[in-house]
Short mmCIF file of C-alpha atoms in Angstrom, two decimals:
data_model
loop_
_atom_site.label_atom_id
_atom_site.label_comp_id
_atom_site.label_asym_id
_atom_site.label_seq_id
_atom_site.Cartn_x
_atom_site.Cartn_y
_atom_site.Cartn_z
CA MET E 1 52.77 -30.20 63.76
CA SER E 2 49.14 -30.59 63.70
CA TRP E 3 48.38 -29.73 59.87
CA ARG E 4 50.59 -31.28 59.12
CA LYS E 5 48.16 -34.25 59.57
CA TYR E 6 45.62 -32.55 57.57
CA LEU E 7 47.84 -31.94 54.72
CA PRO E 8 46.62 -35.66 52.34
CA HIS E 9 42.77 -34.45 53.18
CA ALA E 10 43.43 -30.81 51.48
CA ILE E 11 45.70 -32.05 48.52
CA ALA E 12 42.65 -34.82 48.12
CA VAL E 13 39.83 -31.97 47.70
CA GLY E 14 42.31 -29.54 45.49
CA LEU E 15 42.62 -32.78 43.28
CA VAL E 16 38.49 -33.33 43.21
CA LEU E 17 37.44 -29.70 42.62
CA LEU E 18 40.48 -29.88 39.98
CA LEU E 19 38.81 -32.93 38.56
CA ILE E 20 35.36 -31.60 38.67
CA ASN E 21 36.52 -27.71 37.29
CA ALA E 22 37.85 -30.06 34.11
CA LEU E 23 35.09 -31.64 33.71
CA ARG E 24 32.56 -28.70 33.68
CA PRO E 25 31.51 -27.78 29.87
CA GLU E 26 32.79 -24.89 28.95
CA PRO E 27 30.12 -21.64 28.75
CA VAL E 28 28.61 -21.99 25.30
CA ALA E 29 30.20 -18.63 23.06
CA VAL E 30 26.81 -16.63 21.41
CA GLU E 31 25.84 -13.48 19.48
CA VAL E 32 24.08 -11.22 21.47
CA GLY E 33 21.33 -8.85 20.67
CA THR E 34 18.86 -6.68 23.13
CA VAL E 35 15.05 -5.60 22.54
CA THR E 36 15.35 -2.02 21.64
CA HIS E 37 12.21 0.81 21.21
CA GLY E 38 12.33 1.92 17.66
CA PRO E 39 10.96 2.69 14.05
CA LEU E 40 10.38 -0.18 11.88
CA THR E 41 9.46 0.13 7.47
CA VAL E 42 8.25 -3.19 6.59
CA THR E 43 8.67 -3.68 2.41
CA VAL E 44 7.78 -5.74 -0.20
CA LEU E 45 10.64 -5.35 -3.21
CA GLU E 46 9.61 -6.81 -7.10
CA GLU E 47 10.76 -6.06 -10.72
CA GLY E 48 8.23 -3.74 -13.19
CA LYS E 49 9.09 -1.50 -15.60
CA THR E 50 8.00 1.63 -16.44
CA ARG E 51 5.59 3.38 -18.25
CA ILE E 52 4.66 6.16 -20.26
CA ARG E 53 1.19 7.46 -18.42
CA HIS E 54 -0.21 8.87 -21.19
CA ARG E 55 -0.38 7.35 -24.90
CA TYR E 56 -1.98 7.52 -28.05
CA ILE E 57 -2.56 5.71 -30.76
CA VAL E 58 -3.38 7.70 -34.32
CA SER E 59 -5.16 6.19 -36.92
CA PRO E 60 -7.00 7.79 -39.83
CA PRO E 61 -11.37 9.21 -40.14
CA VAL E 62 -11.75 7.86 -42.60
CA ALA E 63 -10.63 5.76 -45.39
CA GLY E 64 -8.51 5.76 -47.85
CA TYR E 65 -4.21 5.75 -49.33
CA LEU E 66 -2.36 6.26 -46.31
CA ASN E 67 1.25 7.73 -48.12
CA ARG E 68 4.68 6.52 -47.23
CA VAL E 69 5.09 7.45 -43.30
CA PRO E 70 8.81 9.45 -42.97
CA LEU E 71 8.32 9.43 -38.44
CA ARG E 72 10.42 7.07 -36.99
CA ALA E 73 10.25 5.34 -33.76
CA GLY E 74 12.08 7.73 -31.33
CA ASP E 75 10.96 10.58 -33.32
CA ARG E 76 10.45 13.73 -32.17
CA ILE E 77 6.86 15.29 -32.67
CA GLU E 78 5.51 19.18 -31.64
CA ALA E 79 1.97 19.46 -31.21
CA GLY E 80 -0.04 21.40 -34.90
CA LYS E 81 3.43 20.95 -36.52
CA THR E 82 4.48 17.87 -36.91
CA VAL E 83 2.17 15.90 -39.86
CA MET E 84 2.32 12.35 -38.59
CA ALA E 85 0.46 10.90 -41.95
CA THR E 86 -1.25 11.95 -45.21
CA ILE E 87 -4.11 10.47 -46.46
CA GLN E 88 -5.01 10.39 -50.11
CA PRO E 89 -9.47 10.69 -50.14
CA GLN E 90 -11.47 8.19 -52.28
CA PRO E 91 -13.00 10.40 -54.66
CA ALA E 92 -15.86 7.64 -55.10
CA SER E 93 -16.82 6.85 -51.74
CA PHE E 94 -17.23 10.56 -50.60
CA LEU E 95 -20.49 11.14 -51.90
CA ASP E 96 -21.99 7.94 -50.11
CA PRO E 97 -24.79 9.15 -47.83
CA ARG E 98 -23.70 6.52 -44.97
CA ALA E 99 -20.26 7.88 -44.79
CA ARG E 100 -21.53 11.04 -44.55
CA ALA E 101 -24.09 10.83 -41.92
CA GLU E 102 -20.89 8.46 -40.24
CA ALA E 103 -19.12 12.21 -40.12
CA GLU E 104 -21.26 14.04 -38.92
CA ALA E 105 -21.52 11.65 -36.22
CA ARG E 106 -18.00 11.72 -36.08
CA VAL E 107 -17.80 15.34 -34.87
CA LYS E 108 -20.86 15.78 -32.40
CA ALA E 109 -19.08 13.76 -30.26
CA ALA E 110 -15.66 14.62 -29.92
CA GLU E 111 -17.48 17.90 -29.81
CA ALA E 112 -19.48 16.70 -26.68
CA THR E 113 -16.36 14.60 -26.33
CA LYS E 114 -14.23 18.36 -25.85
CA MET E 115 -17.34 19.50 -23.74
CA GLN E 116 -16.92 16.91 -21.15
CA ARG E 117 -13.11 17.18 -20.81
CA GLU E 118 -13.30 21.07 -20.22
CA THR E 119 -15.52 20.77 -17.32
CA GLN E 120 -13.13 18.08 -16.38
CA ILE E 121 -10.10 20.04 -15.91
CA ASP E 122 -12.82 22.62 -13.88
CA ARG E 123 -13.25 20.16 -11.91
CA ALA E 124 -9.92 19.42 -11.53
CA THR E 125 -8.39 23.28 -10.99
CA ALA E 126 -11.18 23.76 -8.48
CA ALA E 127 -10.29 20.12 -6.23
CA LEU E 128 -6.54 21.47 -6.52
CA ASP E 129 -7.28 24.41 -5.17
CA LEU E 130 -8.39 23.25 -2.85
CA ALA E 131 -6.34 20.55 -1.99
CA ASN E 132 -3.30 23.67 -1.81
CA LYS E 133 -5.25 25.47 1.04
CA GLU E 134 -5.32 22.82 2.73
CA LEU E 135 -1.34 21.98 2.72
CA GLU E 136 -0.53 25.47 2.83
CA ARG E 137 -3.19 25.21 6.72
CA ALA E 138 -1.17 21.83 7.87
CA ARG E 139 2.12 23.76 6.76
CA GLU E 140 1.27 26.21 9.15
CA LEU E 141 0.54 23.69 11.76
CA LYS E 142 4.43 21.07 10.85
CA LYS E 143 5.44 24.38 11.92
CA SER E 144 4.45 23.97 15.29
CA GLY E 145 4.24 20.68 15.54
CA ALA E 146 0.68 20.56 16.09
CA ILE E 147 -0.03 18.26 13.21
CA ALA E 148 0.76 14.19 13.12
CA THR E 149 2.43 13.23 10.36
CA ARG E 150 0.04 11.31 9.03
CA ASP E 151 -2.09 13.88 8.19
CA TRP E 152 0.79 15.80 6.70
CA ASP E 153 2.05 13.05 4.73
CA THR E 154 -2.09 13.04 3.80
CA ALA E 155 -1.95 16.60 2.12
CA GLU E 156 0.46 16.23 0.52
CA ASN E 157 0.23 12.74 -1.17
CA GLN E 158 -3.59 15.15 -2.07
CA VAL E 159 -2.59 18.09 -3.88
CA ASN E 160 0.27 15.16 -5.90
CA ILE E 161 -2.89 12.93 -6.48
CA LEU E 162 -5.23 15.92 -8.39
CA THR E 163 -1.70 17.91 -10.00
CA ARG E 164 -1.60 13.85 -11.80
CA GLU E 165 -5.54 14.20 -12.43
CA LEU E 166 -4.92 17.81 -14.01
CA HIS E 167 -2.98 17.14 -16.21
CA THR E 168 -4.11 14.15 -17.06
CA ALA E 169 -7.56 16.64 -18.00
CA GLU E 170 -5.56 18.58 -19.79
CA PHE E 171 -3.79 15.68 -22.28
CA GLY E 172 -7.57 15.12 -22.29
CA LEU E 173 -8.66 18.60 -23.47
CA GLN E 174 -5.67 17.90 -26.27
CA VAL E 175 -6.47 14.69 -27.33
CA ALA E 176 -10.19 15.66 -27.45
CA ASP E 177 -9.35 18.71 -29.74
CA PHE E 178 -7.17 16.77 -31.72
CA GLU E 179 -9.91 14.41 -33.31
CA LEU E 180 -13.04 17.28 -33.21
CA VAL E 181 -10.12 18.71 -36.01
CA GLN E 182 -9.50 15.51 -37.76
CA ALA E 183 -13.71 14.83 -37.07
CA LYS E 184 -13.81 18.38 -38.68
CA ALA E 185 -11.84 17.65 -42.09
CA ALA E 186 -13.46 14.62 -42.59
CA LEU E 187 -16.59 15.28 -43.28
CA THR E 188 -15.21 18.66 -45.23
CA GLN E 189 -13.73 15.91 -47.43
CA VAL E 190 -16.91 13.76 -47.11
CA GLN E 191 -19.49 16.68 -48.10
CA THR E 192 -16.86 17.70 -51.00
CA PRO E 193 -18.12 16.31 -54.97
CA SER E 194 -15.84 13.76 -56.46
CA THR E 195 -15.03 15.72 -59.13
CA ASP E 196 -13.98 18.69 -57.44
CA ALA E 197 -9.92 18.34 -56.16
CA VAL E 198 -9.77 17.87 -53.43
CA ASP E 199 -6.64 17.49 -50.81
CA PRO E 200 -5.03 15.37 -48.71
CA LEU E 201 -6.10 14.88 -45.97
CA LYS E 202 -2.92 15.75 -43.20
CA ILE E 203 -2.67 14.17 -39.57
CA VAL E 204 -1.62 16.59 -36.96
CA SER E 205 0.44 15.71 -34.11
CA PRO E 206 -1.95 15.89 -31.16
CA ILE E 207 1.27 16.12 -27.93
CA THR E 208 4.18 16.99 -28.35
CA GLY E 209 6.77 13.97 -27.51
CA TYR E 210 7.83 11.64 -29.31
CA VAL E 211 6.81 8.24 -31.95
CA LEU E 212 7.16 5.08 -30.00
CA ASN E 213 5.90 3.16 -32.37
CA VAL E 214 5.17 2.78 -35.90
CA TYR E 215 2.67 0.32 -36.82
CA GLU E 216 2.05 1.12 -40.83
CA GLU E 217 5.38 2.82 -42.35
CA SER E 218 4.53 1.72 -46.33
CA ALA E 219 2.28 3.09 -48.20
CA ARG E 220 -1.35 1.36 -48.56
CA MET E 221 -4.79 1.29 -48.19
CA LEU E 222 -6.17 1.90 -44.78
CA ASN E 223 -9.45 1.24 -43.36
CA ALA E 224 -11.06 3.67 -40.52
CA GLY E 225 -9.61 3.85 -37.70
CA SER E 226 -6.70 1.27 -38.42
CA GLN E 227 -3.95 2.30 -36.05
CA ILE E 228 -0.67 3.73 -38.17
CA MET E 229 1.36 4.78 -34.96
CA GLU E 230 2.05 5.84 -30.94
CA ILE E 231 2.88 8.40 -29.72
CA GLY E 232 3.83 9.77 -26.41
CA ASP E 233 6.03 11.93 -24.16
CA PRO E 234 8.71 9.92 -22.15
CA ARG E 235 9.26 11.74 -19.39
CA ASP E 236 4.84 11.36 -18.70
CA LEU E 237 7.05 8.33 -16.87
CA GLU E 238 5.30 5.81 -13.97
CA SER E 239 6.21 2.88 -12.73
CA GLU E 240 4.11 -0.66 -13.36
CA ILE E 241 4.91 -3.22 -10.73
CA GLU E 242 4.12 -6.43 -10.62
CA LEU E 243 3.24 -7.91 -6.77
CA LEU E 244 2.04 -11.31 -5.93
CA SER E 245 -1.56 -11.21 -4.84
CA ALA E 246 -0.82 -11.66 -1.33
CA ASP E 247 1.85 -9.00 -1.27
CA ALA E 248 -0.83 -6.49 -3.33
CA VAL E 249 -3.25 -6.73 -0.13
CA GLY E 250 -1.51 -4.86 2.02
CA VAL E 251 -0.17 -1.85 -0.04
CA GLN E 252 -2.45 0.78 -0.33
CA PRO E 253 -3.04 4.66 -2.27
CA GLY E 254 -0.80 6.88 -0.93
CA ALA E 255 2.49 4.28 0.69
CA ASP E 256 5.75 5.59 -0.31
CA VAL E 257 8.15 3.54 -2.40
CA SER E 258 12.26 3.50 -3.36
CA ILE E 259 12.48 2.99 -7.48
CA GLU E 260 16.10 0.81 -7.30
CA GLU E 261 17.77 -0.43 -9.93
CA TRP E 262 17.11 1.73 -12.62
CA GLY E 263 20.67 2.78 -13.75
CA GLY E 264 21.51 5.69 -10.92
CA GLU E 265 23.42 4.90 -7.96
CA VAL E 266 20.91 6.37 -5.94
CA PRO E 267 16.82 5.39 -5.50
CA LEU E 268 14.57 7.40 -6.38
CA ARG E 269 11.25 7.97 -4.69
CA GLY E 270 7.89 7.47 -5.61
CA LYS E 271 4.58 6.87 -4.78
CA VAL E 272 1.74 4.46 -5.33
CA THR E 273 -0.87 5.42 -7.46
CA VAL E 274 -3.57 2.74 -8.18
CA VAL E 275 -3.68 -0.84 -7.20
CA GLU E 276 -5.16 -2.16 -10.07
CA PRO E 277 -8.85 -4.10 -8.69
CA GLY E 278 -8.12 -7.50 -10.85
CA GLY E 279 -5.52 -9.69 -11.20
CA TYR E 280 -4.28 -11.91 -14.16
CA THR E 281 -1.69 -15.42 -14.09
CA LYS E 282 1.72 -15.04 -14.53
CA VAL E 283 4.55 -18.34 -14.93
CA SER E 284 7.20 -17.42 -13.29
CA SER E 285 10.70 -18.23 -14.46
CA LEU E 286 9.99 -21.52 -12.73
CA GLY E 287 7.41 -22.75 -14.25
CA VAL E 288 5.14 -21.81 -11.08
CA GLU E 289 1.45 -20.71 -11.84
CA GLU E 290 1.65 -16.95 -10.01
CA GLN E 291 -1.95 -14.39 -9.26
CA ARG E 292 0.14 -11.18 -10.03
CA VAL E 293 -1.65 -7.85 -9.13
CA LYS E 294 -0.49 -4.76 -10.54
CA VAL E 295 0.83 -1.28 -8.86
CA ARG E 296 1.61 1.95 -10.71
CA VAL E 297 3.76 3.70 -8.95
CA ASP E 298 4.22 7.81 -9.52
CA PHE E 299 7.99 9.34 -9.92
CA VAL E 300 8.22 11.84 -7.02
CA ASP E 301 12.13 13.12 -7.24
CA PRO E 302 13.56 14.40 -10.51
CA PHE E 303 16.10 12.30 -13.05
CA PRO E 304 20.08 13.34 -12.56
CA PRO E 305 21.11 15.23 -14.84
CA GLY E 306 22.51 13.80 -18.36
CA MET E 307 20.28 10.56 -17.11
CA ALA E 308 16.25 8.96 -17.94
CA LEU E 309 14.26 6.16 -17.56
CA GLY E 310 12.42 5.36 -21.32
CA ASP E 311 9.91 3.62 -21.82
CA ARG E 312 9.31 0.14 -20.89
CA PHE E 313 13.04 -0.03 -19.19
CA ARG E 314 13.31 -2.30 -15.82
CA VAL E 315 12.90 -0.97 -12.35
CA GLU E 316 12.58 -2.75 -9.06
CA ALA E 317 10.05 -1.21 -6.83
CA ARG E 318 10.45 -0.98 -2.63
CA ILE E 319 7.24 -1.03 -1.69
CA VAL E 320 6.29 0.10 2.15
CA THR E 321 3.60 -1.92 3.75
CA TRP E 322 3.80 -0.87 6.87
CA HIS E 323 5.61 1.82 8.75
CA SER E 324 5.47 3.00 12.35
CA ASP E 325 8.27 5.56 14.29
CA ASN E 326 8.29 3.75 17.79
CA VAL E 327 7.68 -0.37 18.45
CA LEU E 328 9.54 -3.32 21.01
CA GLN E 329 11.50 -5.12 18.14
CA VAL E 330 14.00 -7.70 18.05
CA PRO E 331 16.43 -8.91 15.60
CA THR E 332 14.81 -11.74 13.44
CA GLY E 333 17.86 -13.87 14.27
CA ALA E 334 17.28 -14.28 17.68
CA LEU E 335 13.49 -16.23 16.38
CA PHE E 336 12.95 -19.82 16.01
CA ARG E 337 9.60 -22.23 15.68
CA ARG E 338 8.56 -24.00 18.29
CA GLY E 339 5.31 -25.55 17.00
CA GLY E 340 3.43 -22.75 16.16
CA ASP E 341 4.58 -21.19 18.85
CA TRP E 342 7.79 -18.00 18.41
CA MET E 343 10.54 -18.74 20.55
CA THR E 344 13.52 -17.06 21.60
CA PHE E 345 17.06 -17.44 23.88
CA LEU E 346 16.76 -14.90 27.23
CA LEU E 347 20.29 -13.96 28.49
CA ASP E 348 19.73 -14.78 32.42
CA GLY E 349 22.86 -14.14 33.31
CA HIS E 350 25.50 -16.83 31.87
CA THR E 351 22.28 -19.25 31.30
CA ALA E 352 19.97 -19.29 28.32
CA ARG E 353 16.60 -19.19 28.88
CA GLU E 354 13.56 -20.02 26.97
CA VAL E 355 10.86 -17.77 26.64
CA LYS E 356 7.29 -17.41 24.55
CA VAL E 357 6.79 -14.37 22.63
CA GLU E 358 4.28 -12.93 20.76
CA ILE E 359 5.12 -11.17 17.03
CA ALA E 360 3.73 -8.77 14.52
CA HIS E 361 5.04 -7.07 11.79
CA ASN E 362 8.45 -8.62 10.41
CA ASN E 363 10.23 -7.38 7.73
CA GLY E 364 13.38 -9.07 7.65
CA ILE E 365 15.92 -8.01 9.78
CA ALA E 366 13.86 -7.11 13.31
CA ALA E 367 10.43 -8.21 14.40
CA GLU E 368 7.66 -6.03 16.34
CA VAL E 369 7.71 -7.64 20.06
CA ARG E 370 3.78 -7.37 21.64
CA SER E 371 4.36 -9.55 24.65
CA GLY E 372 6.83 -12.07 25.90
CA LEU E 373 10.29 -9.10 26.43
CA ASN E 374 11.18 -5.61 27.69
CA GLU E 375 13.06 -3.35 26.66
CA GLY E 376 17.16 -3.61 27.38
CA GLN E 377 16.52 -7.47 27.94
CA ARG E 378 18.91 -9.00 25.77
CA VAL E 379 19.02 -12.17 23.68
CA ILE E 380 20.63 -15.17 22.45
CA VAL E 381 20.97 -14.31 17.92
CA HIS E 382 21.01 -17.30 15.44
CA PRO E 383 21.37 -20.05 18.72
CA PRO E 384 23.80 -22.91 18.01
CA ASP E 385 22.51 -25.87 17.93
CA ALA E 386 24.15 -26.66 21.88
CA VAL E 387 21.93 -23.77 23.41
CA SER E 388 19.36 -25.58 25.19
CA GLU E 389 16.88 -24.83 28.15
CA GLY E 390 19.58 -23.68 31.08
CA SER E 391 23.21 -23.62 29.43
CA ALA E 392 25.87 -22.34 30.72
CA VAL E 393 26.64 -18.94 27.83
CA LYS E 394 28.89 -16.68 27.29
CA ALA E 395 29.10 -13.43 25.06
CA ARG E 396 31.39 -13.85 22.58
CA SER E 397 33.48 -10.59 21.32
CA ARG E 398 33.06 -8.13 18.40
#
């Protein structure tokens, strides 16, 4: 038959095709990601510590003999009730004209400070009332979707800031009242003749809180202004985060913060209140000098029942430096450098195509794409060394 004479040719062609198929390289199995639109948040994570916002140093207004201090760190104190220290007067110096003039000057200064604190409270109260009215208007607009999220956050943050300023002013007035009482007591003792019996000067707590540190606990002579103890309220806490100066540049007051590794299972929300304008040099554990900037953060969430932080407790803070609700983004693992450009491998069917992309913000997981890619395109994540321009690839099954 005529077909038999073509059989050897067909067999030869089949063998050639089998040989070509055997020599063809196998497609490289790769992991594939997708270019998508979605929210993107960039944060910086650093260690820090808690600190009591309002601290007060207790010191005698006049020189005298300090009786032994019975209080210890951690003891509870009440405003106007707890006697923190007792000073025995020095009769020989009480009729000193210079001491009398100094005591009178302290009374006048304390009265002026009290008036200033009262004015600050009035100003802070008025500003807070206005901010609360703005927040109520913003709340009504938010219900109808007529206000941007950024404007709502600004209004809410303004109320928080002014509330904190009012509390600071109230604390300042408490301290001013205490200092005025102490100054008047010192003036009374200065004006008392040395032949008369003079009662000891009792230093009463100006605030309700706790003793933080005791610097002088033994009985001895003290000069006016010597530090006896430090007091404050551990419930009035903030965080102090030490950022690298390069990271602190992108942090703004009001930025959202997640307080982590504080001892609880759930992170606590916070807000940046102050980015200090001055930096300082700190030597790292590796012996490297670093420029650091202190960033103060207020707690927004209350502490869970039965758990509380104290002064100088270690925390970790994840501070938001940039956020957008909808950006084109690509997995960071799909990017690599080629010279000074960002590149990625685009999956074109079963072939890898190398494309140049322009990247903006990057949080280590995803990066914002400004040009070079479109939504829905698939890219190769963590491309192996065997992948190059035009390589045959196949998506790895997950």
